């Protein structure tokens, strides 16, 4: 009887100690979860944009980032390659850009994911020509001096334009000029043509410049501008990344519903020209969803870039597309 009583006491004591242990584990797990959530919500998101992306500037102006509890630091660049450099050096977390810089980053081993689409349009890029150069169709580009920003998505577009005109890069002189330099060089007569995107395209073709838009991308290419993020940033901050997309989607919908105000906000933030911004808003799909037509366009863009020797190797773009953040944000 005495032995039985001792066993019972020991068993009860064991159960009590086990309860204390697991309660402690549960408390520890809960604390760890709370610490993780706090870390995710307090993170600073270093976001790189370009003057053409309404969502970024509207979300900032209207307080959508703050509404989601986000601290977003915005840097604005003229085109994509410098953004890729910033992400490579871990100085930027999220980037808005055309497709070509993304392909280059992936081909060079940058660990990134495409998490959404910033815009999609066939009319937001084109080739502007000097009227005095007598270029009336794409075949007239033969022997002409054409500027394009190397490493941008305008570069593979130039090769598509040449092919449509029955030409190759050997038939023309191609020079590397950034967006602003290309416009000023075209207007001054230093070059004959410039392959560029809005709002620079409309800026070049303003009345009195002696410049016209020869061809836009309609029927040639669907330009999809990805929103990408460093893979490690996504892993470390899944909640904050989803909240960022939620705020950007809200800004996209507001911009479409309030075009004049969206143009005004973006113009004030970036000094991009109003006519060019109006065209972008009119023709662009600002919805963040990665629909199949957008994914197909990104895949074709990668194949074209490799075909024309602009990439060192083939890029299987599907491996770098992650729609789970959009789903987490409730964006369909």
PDB file of N, CA and C in Angstrom, residues 75-147:
ATOM      1  N   UNK A  75      12.930  55.212 -53.720  1.00  0.00           N
ATOM      2  CA  UNK A  75      13.977  55.807 -54.548  1.00  0.00           C
ATOM      3  C   UNK A  75      13.511  55.729 -55.999  1.00  0.00           C
ATOM      4  N   UNK A  76      13.706  56.808 -56.753  1.00  0.00           N
ATOM      5  CA  UNK A  76      13.249  56.851 -58.144  1.00  0.00           C
ATOM      6  C   UNK A  76      14.451  56.859 -59.092  1.00  0.00           C
ATOM      7  N   UNK A  77      14.412  55.954 -60.067  1.00  0.00           N
ATOM      8  CA  UNK A  77      15.473  55.826 -61.069  1.00  0.00           C
ATOM      9  C   UNK A  77      14.880  56.046 -62.457  1.00  0.00           C
ATOM     10  N   UNK A  78      15.727  56.404 -63.420  1.00  0.00           N
ATOM     11  CA  UNK A  78      15.256  56.639 -64.782  1.00  0.00           C
ATOM     12  C   UNK A  78      14.983  55.352 -65.548  1.00  0.00           C
ATOM     13  N   UNK A  79      15.719  54.285 -65.221  1.00  0.00           N
ATOM     14  CA  UNK A  79      15.453  52.987 -65.855  1.00  0.00           C
ATOM     15  C   UNK A  79      15.978  51.859 -64.989  1.00  0.00           C
ATOM     16  N   UNK A  80      15.801  50.613 -65.468  1.00  0.00           N
ATOM     17  CA  UNK A  80      15.945  49.447 -64.622  1.00  0.00           C
ATOM     18  C   UNK A  80      17.323  48.986 -64.188  1.00  0.00           C
ATOM     19  N   UNK A  81      18.349  49.004 -65.068  1.00  0.00           N
ATOM     20  CA  UNK A  81      19.648  48.432 -64.679  1.00  0.00           C
ATOM     21  C   UNK A  81      20.224  48.929 -63.357  1.00  0.00           C
ATOM     22  N   UNK A  82      20.151  50.242 -63.035  1.00  0.00           N
ATOM     23  CA  UNK A  82      20.661  50.665 -61.721  1.00  0.00           C
ATOM     24  C   UNK A  82      19.890  50.049 -60.552  1.00  0.00           C
ATOM     25  N   UNK A  83      18.617  49.749 -60.774  1.00  0.00           N
ATOM     26  CA  UNK A  83      17.815  49.115 -59.727  1.00  0.00           C
ATOM     27  C   UNK A  83      18.315  47.694 -59.481  1.00  0.00           C
ATOM     28  N   UNK A  84      18.612  46.985 -60.573  1.00  0.00           N
ATOM     29  CA  UNK A  84      19.165  45.638 -60.441  1.00  0.00           C
ATOM     30  C   UNK A  84      20.495  45.676 -59.680  1.00  0.00           C
ATOM     31  N   UNK A  85      21.305  46.677 -59.954  1.00  0.00           N
ATOM     32  CA  UNK A  85      22.574  46.823 -59.237  1.00  0.00           C
ATOM     33  C   UNK A  85      22.332  47.019 -57.743  1.00  0.00           C
ATOM     34  N   UNK A  86      21.336  47.821 -57.415  1.00  0.00           N
ATOM     35  CA  UNK A  86      21.011  48.065 -56.008  1.00  0.00           C
ATOM     36  C   UNK A  86      20.504  46.822 -55.314  1.00  0.00           C
ATOM     37  N   UNK A  87      19.753  45.996 -56.017  1.00  0.00           N
ATOM     38  CA  UNK A  87      19.255  44.749 -55.435  1.00  0.00           C
ATOM     39  C   UNK A  87      20.383  43.730 -55.305  1.00  0.00           C
ATOM     40  N   UNK A  88      21.305  43.739 -56.253  1.00  0.00           N
ATOM     41  CA  UNK A  88      22.448  42.826 -56.202  1.00  0.00           C
ATOM     42  C   UNK A  88      23.315  43.116 -54.977  1.00  0.00           C
ATOM     43  N   UNK A  89      23.452  44.392 -54.634  1.00  0.00           N
ATOM     44  CA  UNK A  89      24.265  44.778 -53.482  1.00  0.00           C
ATOM     45  C   UNK A  89      23.465  44.822 -52.179  1.00  0.00           C
ATOM     46  N   UNK A  90      22.211  44.322 -52.220  1.00  0.00           N
ATOM     47  CA  UNK A  90      21.328  44.282 -51.053  1.00  0.00           C
ATOM     48  C   UNK A  90      20.991  45.663 -50.507  1.00  0.00           C
ATOM     49  N   UNK A  91      21.052  46.668 -51.345  1.00  0.00           N
ATOM     50  CA  UNK A  91      20.694  48.023 -50.937  1.00  0.00           C
ATOM     51  C   UNK A  91      19.241  48.355 -51.249  1.00  0.00           C
ATOM     52  N   UNK A  92      18.572  47.490 -52.016  1.00  0.00           N
ATOM     53  CA  UNK A  92      17.164  47.645 -52.349  1.00  0.00           C
ATOM     54  C   UNK A  92      16.456  46.308 -52.136  1.00  0.00           C
ATOM     55  N   UNK A  93      15.166  46.379 -51.790  1.00  0.00           N
ATOM     56  CA  UNK A  93      14.410  45.162 -51.513  1.00  0.00           C
ATOM     57  C   UNK A  93      13.400  44.825 -52.608  1.00  0.00           C
ATOM     58  N   UNK A  94      12.738  45.854 -53.123  1.00  0.00           N
ATOM     59  CA  UNK A  94      11.663  45.677 -54.106  1.00  0.00           C
ATOM     60  C   UNK A  94      11.917  46.633 -55.263  1.00  0.00           C
ATOM     61  N   UNK A  95      11.682  46.171 -56.501  1.00  0.00           N
ATOM     62  CA  UNK A  95      11.937  47.008 -57.657  1.00  0.00           C
ATOM     63  C   UNK A  95      10.840  46.950 -58.708  1.00  0.00           C
ATOM     64  N   UNK A  96      10.599  48.092 -59.343  1.00  0.00           N
ATOM     65  CA  UNK A  96       9.650  48.210 -60.455  1.00  0.00           C
ATOM     66  C   UNK A  96      10.466  48.491 -61.711  1.00  0.00           C
ATOM     67  N   UNK A  97      10.295  47.696 -62.755  1.00  0.00           N
ATOM     68  CA  UNK A  97      11.090  47.914 -63.967  1.00  0.00           C
ATOM     69  C   UNK A  97      10.531  47.126 -65.130  1.00  0.00           C
ATOM     70  N   UNK A  98      11.122  47.353 -66.320  1.00  0.00           N
ATOM     71  CA  UNK A  98      10.774  46.572 -67.489  1.00  0.00           C
ATOM     72  C   UNK A  98      11.386  45.179 -67.413  1.00  0.00           C
ATOM     73  N   UNK A  99      11.068  44.355 -68.422  1.00  0.00           N
ATOM     74  CA  UNK A  99      11.453  42.948 -68.336  1.00  0.00           C
ATOM     75  C   UNK A  99      12.941  42.678 -68.520  1.00  0.00           C
ATOM     76  N   UNK A 100      13.616  43.395 -69.423  1.00  0.00           N
ATOM     77  CA  UNK A 100      14.993  43.072 -69.773  1.00  0.00           C
ATOM     78  C   UNK A 100      15.956  43.125 -68.585  1.00  0.00           C
ATOM     79  N   UNK A 101      15.901  44.152 -67.728  1.00  0.00           N
ATOM     80  CA  UNK A 101      16.798  44.155 -66.573  1.00  0.00           C
ATOM     81  C   UNK A 101      16.571  42.958 -65.650  1.00  0.00           C
ATOM     82  N   UNK A 102      15.319  42.514 -65.567  1.00  0.00           N
ATOM     83  CA  UNK A 102      15.002  41.351 -64.731  1.00  0.00           C
ATOM     84  C   UNK A 102      15.677  40.101 -65.300  1.00  0.00           C
ATOM     85  N   UNK A 103      15.566  39.922 -66.622  1.00  0.00           N
ATOM     86  CA  UNK A 103      16.216  38.770 -67.258  1.00  0.00           C
ATOM     87  C   UNK A 103      17.724  38.797 -67.021  1.00  0.00           C
ATOM     88  N   UNK A 104      18.315  39.967 -67.165  1.00  0.00           N
ATOM     89  CA  UNK A 104      19.762  40.098 -66.975  1.00  0.00           C
ATOM     90  C   UNK A 104      20.160  39.756 -65.544  1.00  0.00           C
ATOM     91  N   UNK A 105      19.368  40.252 -64.588  1.00  0.00           N
ATOM     92  CA  UNK A 105      19.649  39.958 -63.185  1.00  0.00           C
ATOM     93  C   UNK A 105      19.607  38.470 -62.900  1.00  0.00           C
ATOM     94  N   UNK A 106      18.578  37.806 -63.422  1.00  0.00           N
ATOM     95  CA  UNK A 106      18.441  36.363 -63.221  1.00  0.00           C
ATOM     96  C   UNK A 106      19.586  35.617 -63.885  1.00  0.00           C
ATOM     97  N   UNK A 107      19.914  36.002 -65.122  1.00  0.00           N
ATOM     98  CA  UNK A 107      21.003  35.334 -65.853  1.00  0.00           C
ATOM     99  C   UNK A 107      22.336  35.476 -65.132  1.00  0.00           C
ATOM    100  N   UNK A 108      22.468  36.551 -64.359  1.00  0.00           N
ATOM    101  CA  UNK A 108      23.710  36.785 -63.609  1.00  0.00           C
ATOM    102  C   UNK A 108      23.652  36.270 -62.179  1.00  0.00           C
ATOM    103  N   UNK A 109      22.617  35.487 -61.871  1.00  0.00           N
ATOM    104  CA  UNK A 109      22.556  34.814 -60.576  1.00  0.00           C
ATOM    105  C   UNK A 109      21.877  35.564 -59.457  1.00  0.00           C
ATOM    106  N   UNK A 110      21.197  36.671 -59.756  1.00  0.00           N
ATOM    107  CA  UNK A 110      20.503  37.420 -58.704  1.00  0.00           C
ATOM    108  C   UNK A 110      19.313  36.606 -58.199  1.00  0.00           C
ATOM    109  N   UNK A 111      19.216  36.445 -56.884  1.00  0.00           N
ATOM    110  CA  UNK A 111      18.163  35.630 -56.269  1.00  0.00           C
ATOM    111  C   UNK A 111      16.923  36.490 -56.045  1.00  0.00           C
ATOM    112  N   UNK A 112      16.061  36.540 -57.041  1.00  0.00           N
ATOM    113  CA  UNK A 112      14.868  37.382 -56.996  1.00  0.00           C
ATOM    114  C   UNK A 112      13.646  36.586 -57.429  1.00  0.00           C
ATOM    115  N   UNK A 113      12.481  37.119 -57.099  1.00  0.00           N
ATOM    116  CA  UNK A 113      11.216  36.569 -57.553  1.00  0.00           C
ATOM    117  C   UNK A 113      10.366  37.684 -58.146  1.00  0.00           C
ATOM    118  N   UNK A 114       9.653  37.374 -59.218  1.00  0.00           N
ATOM    119  CA  UNK A 114       8.650  38.286 -59.756  1.00  0.00           C
ATOM    120  C   UNK A 114       7.376  38.028 -58.971  1.00  0.00           C
ATOM    121  N   UNK A 115       6.892  39.034 -58.247  1.00  0.00           N
ATOM    122  CA  UNK A 115       5.761  38.819 -57.342  1.00  0.00           C
ATOM    123  C   UNK A 115       4.476  39.488 -57.822  1.00  0.00           C
ATOM    124  N   UNK A 116       4.564  40.345 -58.850  1.00  0.00           N
ATOM    125  CA  UNK A 116       3.371  41.027 -59.355  1.00  0.00           C
ATOM    126  C   UNK A 116       3.720  41.750 -60.651  1.00  0.00           C
ATOM    127  N   UNK A 117       2.709  42.350 -61.252  1.00  0.00           N
ATOM    128  CA  UNK A 117       2.895  43.150 -62.463  1.00  0.00           C
ATOM    129  C   UNK A 117       2.577  44.607 -62.142  1.00  0.00           C
ATOM    130  N   UNK A 118       3.495  45.502 -62.516  1.00  0.00           N
ATOM    131  CA  UNK A 118       3.272  46.932 -62.279  1.00  0.00           C
ATOM    132  C   UNK A 118       2.460  47.569 -63.399  1.00  0.00           C
ATOM    133  N   UNK A 119       2.660  47.083 -64.624  1.00  0.00           N
ATOM    134  CA  UNK A 119       1.904  47.585 -65.767  1.00  0.00           C
ATOM    135  C   UNK A 119       2.031  46.615 -66.927  1.00  0.00           C
ATOM    136  N   UNK A 120       1.097  46.695 -67.839  1.00  0.00           N
ATOM    137  CA  UNK A 120       1.140  45.881 -69.057  1.00  0.00           C
ATOM    138  C   UNK A 120       0.475  46.668 -70.175  1.00  0.00           C
ATOM    139  N   UNK A 121       1.209  46.849 -71.279  1.00  0.00           N
ATOM    140  CA  UNK A 121       0.694  47.622 -72.403  1.00  0.00           C
ATOM    141  C   UNK A 121       1.541  47.365 -73.638  1.00  0.00           C
ATOM    142  N   UNK A 122       0.935  47.517 -74.790  1.00  0.00           N
ATOM    143  CA  UNK A 122       1.693  47.453 -76.038  1.00  0.00           C
ATOM    144  C   UNK A 122       2.006  48.846 -76.573  1.00  0.00           C
ATOM    145  N   UNK A 123       1.369  49.859 -76.032  1.00  0.00           N
ATOM    146  CA  UNK A 123       1.493  51.223 -76.563  1.00  0.00           C
ATOM    147  C   UNK A 123       2.403  52.134 -75.748  1.00  0.00           C
ATOM    148  N   UNK A 124       2.967  51.620 -74.677  1.00  0.00           N
ATOM    149  CA  UNK A 124       3.752  52.500 -73.807  1.00  0.00           C
ATOM    150  C   UNK A 124       5.202  52.669 -74.258  1.00  0.00           C
ATOM    151  N   UNK A 125       5.586  51.980 -75.347  1.00  0.00           N
ATOM    152  CA  UNK A 125       6.918  52.148 -75.910  1.00  0.00           C
ATOM    153  C   UNK A 125       6.812  52.330 -77.414  1.00  0.00           C
ATOM    154  N   UNK A 126       7.850  52.921 -77.985  1.00  0.00           N
ATOM    155  CA  UNK A 126       7.842  53.130 -79.430  1.00  0.00           C
ATOM    156  C   UNK A 126       9.176  53.661 -79.905  1.00  0.00           C
ATOM    157  N   UNK A 127       9.227  53.958 -81.174  1.00  0.00           N
ATOM    158  CA  UNK A 127      10.428  54.546 -81.759  1.00  0.00           C
ATOM    159  C   UNK A 127      10.078  55.921 -82.305  1.00  0.00           C
ATOM    160  N   UNK A 128      10.819  56.934 -81.850  1.00  0.00           N
ATOM    161  CA  UNK A 128      10.636  58.306 -82.316  1.00  0.00           C
ATOM    162  C   UNK A 128      11.727  58.628 -83.333  1.00  0.00           C
ATOM    163  N   UNK A 129      11.381  59.381 -84.382  1.00  0.00           N
ATOM    164  CA  UNK A 129      12.335  59.676 -85.457  1.00  0.00           C
ATOM    165  C   UNK A 129      12.334  61.168 -85.771  1.00  0.00           C
ATOM    166  N   UNK A 130      13.477  61.651 -86.223  1.00  0.00           N
ATOM    167  CA  UNK A 130      13.565  63.038 -86.684  1.00  0.00           C
ATOM    168  C   UNK A 130      12.870  63.163 -88.024  1.00  0.00           C
ATOM    169  N   UNK A 131      12.025  64.147 -88.171  1.00  0.00           N
ATOM    170  CA  UNK A 131      11.317  64.339 -89.436  1.00  0.00           C
ATOM    171  C   UNK A 131      12.299  64.573 -90.581  1.00  0.00           C
ATOM    172  N   UNK A 132      13.412  65.242 -90.280  1.00  0.00           N
ATOM    173  CA  UNK A 132      14.401  65.565 -91.317  1.00  0.00           C
ATOM    174  C   UNK A 132      15.162  64.337 -91.800  1.00  0.00           C
ATOM    175  N   UNK A 133      15.042  63.207 -91.059  1.00  0.00           N
ATOM    176  CA  UNK A 133      15.746  61.983 -91.452  1.00  0.00           C
ATOM    177  C   UNK A 133      14.969  61.189 -92.503  1.00  0.00           C
ATOM    178  N   UNK A 134      13.739  61.613 -92.808  1.00  0.00           N
ATOM    179  CA  UNK A 134      12.908  60.985 -93.848  1.00  0.00           C
ATOM    180  C   UNK A 134      12.726  59.481 -93.592  1.00  0.00           C
ATOM    181  N   UNK A 135      12.328  59.171 -92.373  1.00  0.00           N
ATOM    182  CA  UNK A 135      12.039  57.781 -92.003  1.00  0.00           C
ATOM    183  C   UNK A 135      10.516  57.639 -91.930  1.00  0.00           C
ATOM    184  N   UNK A 136       9.955  56.999 -92.929  1.00  0.00           N
ATOM    185  CA  UNK A 136       8.489  56.886 -93.012  1.00  0.00           C
ATOM    186  C   UNK A 136       7.987  55.479 -92.707  1.00  0.00           C
ATOM    187  N   UNK A 137       8.867  54.518 -92.763  1.00  0.00           N
ATOM    188  CA  UNK A 137       8.531  53.138 -92.412  1.00  0.00           C
ATOM    189  C   UNK A 137       9.776  52.484 -91.811  1.00  0.00           C
ATOM    190  N   UNK A 138       9.602  51.338 -91.183  1.00  0.00           N
ATOM    191  CA  UNK A 138      10.705  50.720 -90.457  1.00  0.00           C
ATOM    192  C   UNK A 138      11.887  50.367 -91.357  1.00  0.00           C
ATOM    193  N   UNK A 139      11.618  50.034 -92.595  1.00  0.00           N
ATOM    194  CA  UNK A 139      12.723  49.696 -93.510  1.00  0.00           C
ATOM    195  C   UNK A 139      13.608  50.911 -93.806  1.00  0.00           C
ATOM    196  N   UNK A 140      13.042  52.126 -93.604  1.00  0.00           N
ATOM    197  CA  UNK A 140      13.828  53.349 -93.836  1.00  0.00           C
ATOM    198  C   UNK A 140      14.886  53.579 -92.751  1.00  0.00           C
ATOM    199  N   UNK A 141      14.894  52.754 -91.727  1.00  0.00           N
ATOM    200  CA  UNK A 141      15.894  52.883 -90.672  1.00  0.00           C
ATOM    201  C   UNK A 141      17.282  52.435 -91.141  1.00  0.00           C
ATOM    202  N   UNK A 142      17.351  51.791 -92.272  1.00  0.00           N
ATOM    203  CA  UNK A 142      18.639  51.298 -92.776  1.00  0.00           C
ATOM    204  C   UNK A 142      19.642  52.453 -92.901  1.00  0.00           C
ATOM    205  N   UNK A 143      20.814  52.233 -92.325  1.00  0.00           N
ATOM    206  CA  UNK A 143      21.876  53.237 -92.378  1.00  0.00           C
ATOM    207  C   UNK A 143      21.730  54.363 -91.377  1.00  0.00           C
ATOM    208  N   UNK A 144      20.704  54.312 -90.525  1.00  0.00           N
ATOM    209  CA  UNK A 144      20.441  55.405 -89.585  1.00  0.00           C
ATOM    210  C   UNK A 144      21.105  55.140 -88.225  1.00  0.00           C
ATOM    211  N   UNK A 145      21.249  56.209 -87.475  1.00  0.00           N
ATOM    212  CA  UNK A 145      21.822  56.151 -86.137  1.00  0.00           C
ATOM    213  C   UNK A 145      20.684  56.125 -85.114  1.00  0.00           C
ATOM    214  N   UNK A 146      20.607  55.031 -84.353  1.00  0.00           N
ATOM    215  CA  UNK A 146      19.474  54.820 -83.453  1.00  0.00           C
ATOM    216  C   UNK A 146      19.977  54.692 -82.012  1.00  0.00           C
ATOM    217  N   UNK A 147      19.352  55.414 -81.121  1.00  0.00           N
ATOM    218  CA  UNK A 147      19.702  55.331 -79.702  1.00  0.00           C
ATOM    219  C   UNK A 147      18.717  54.431 -78.971  1.00  0.00           C
TER     220      UNK A 147
END
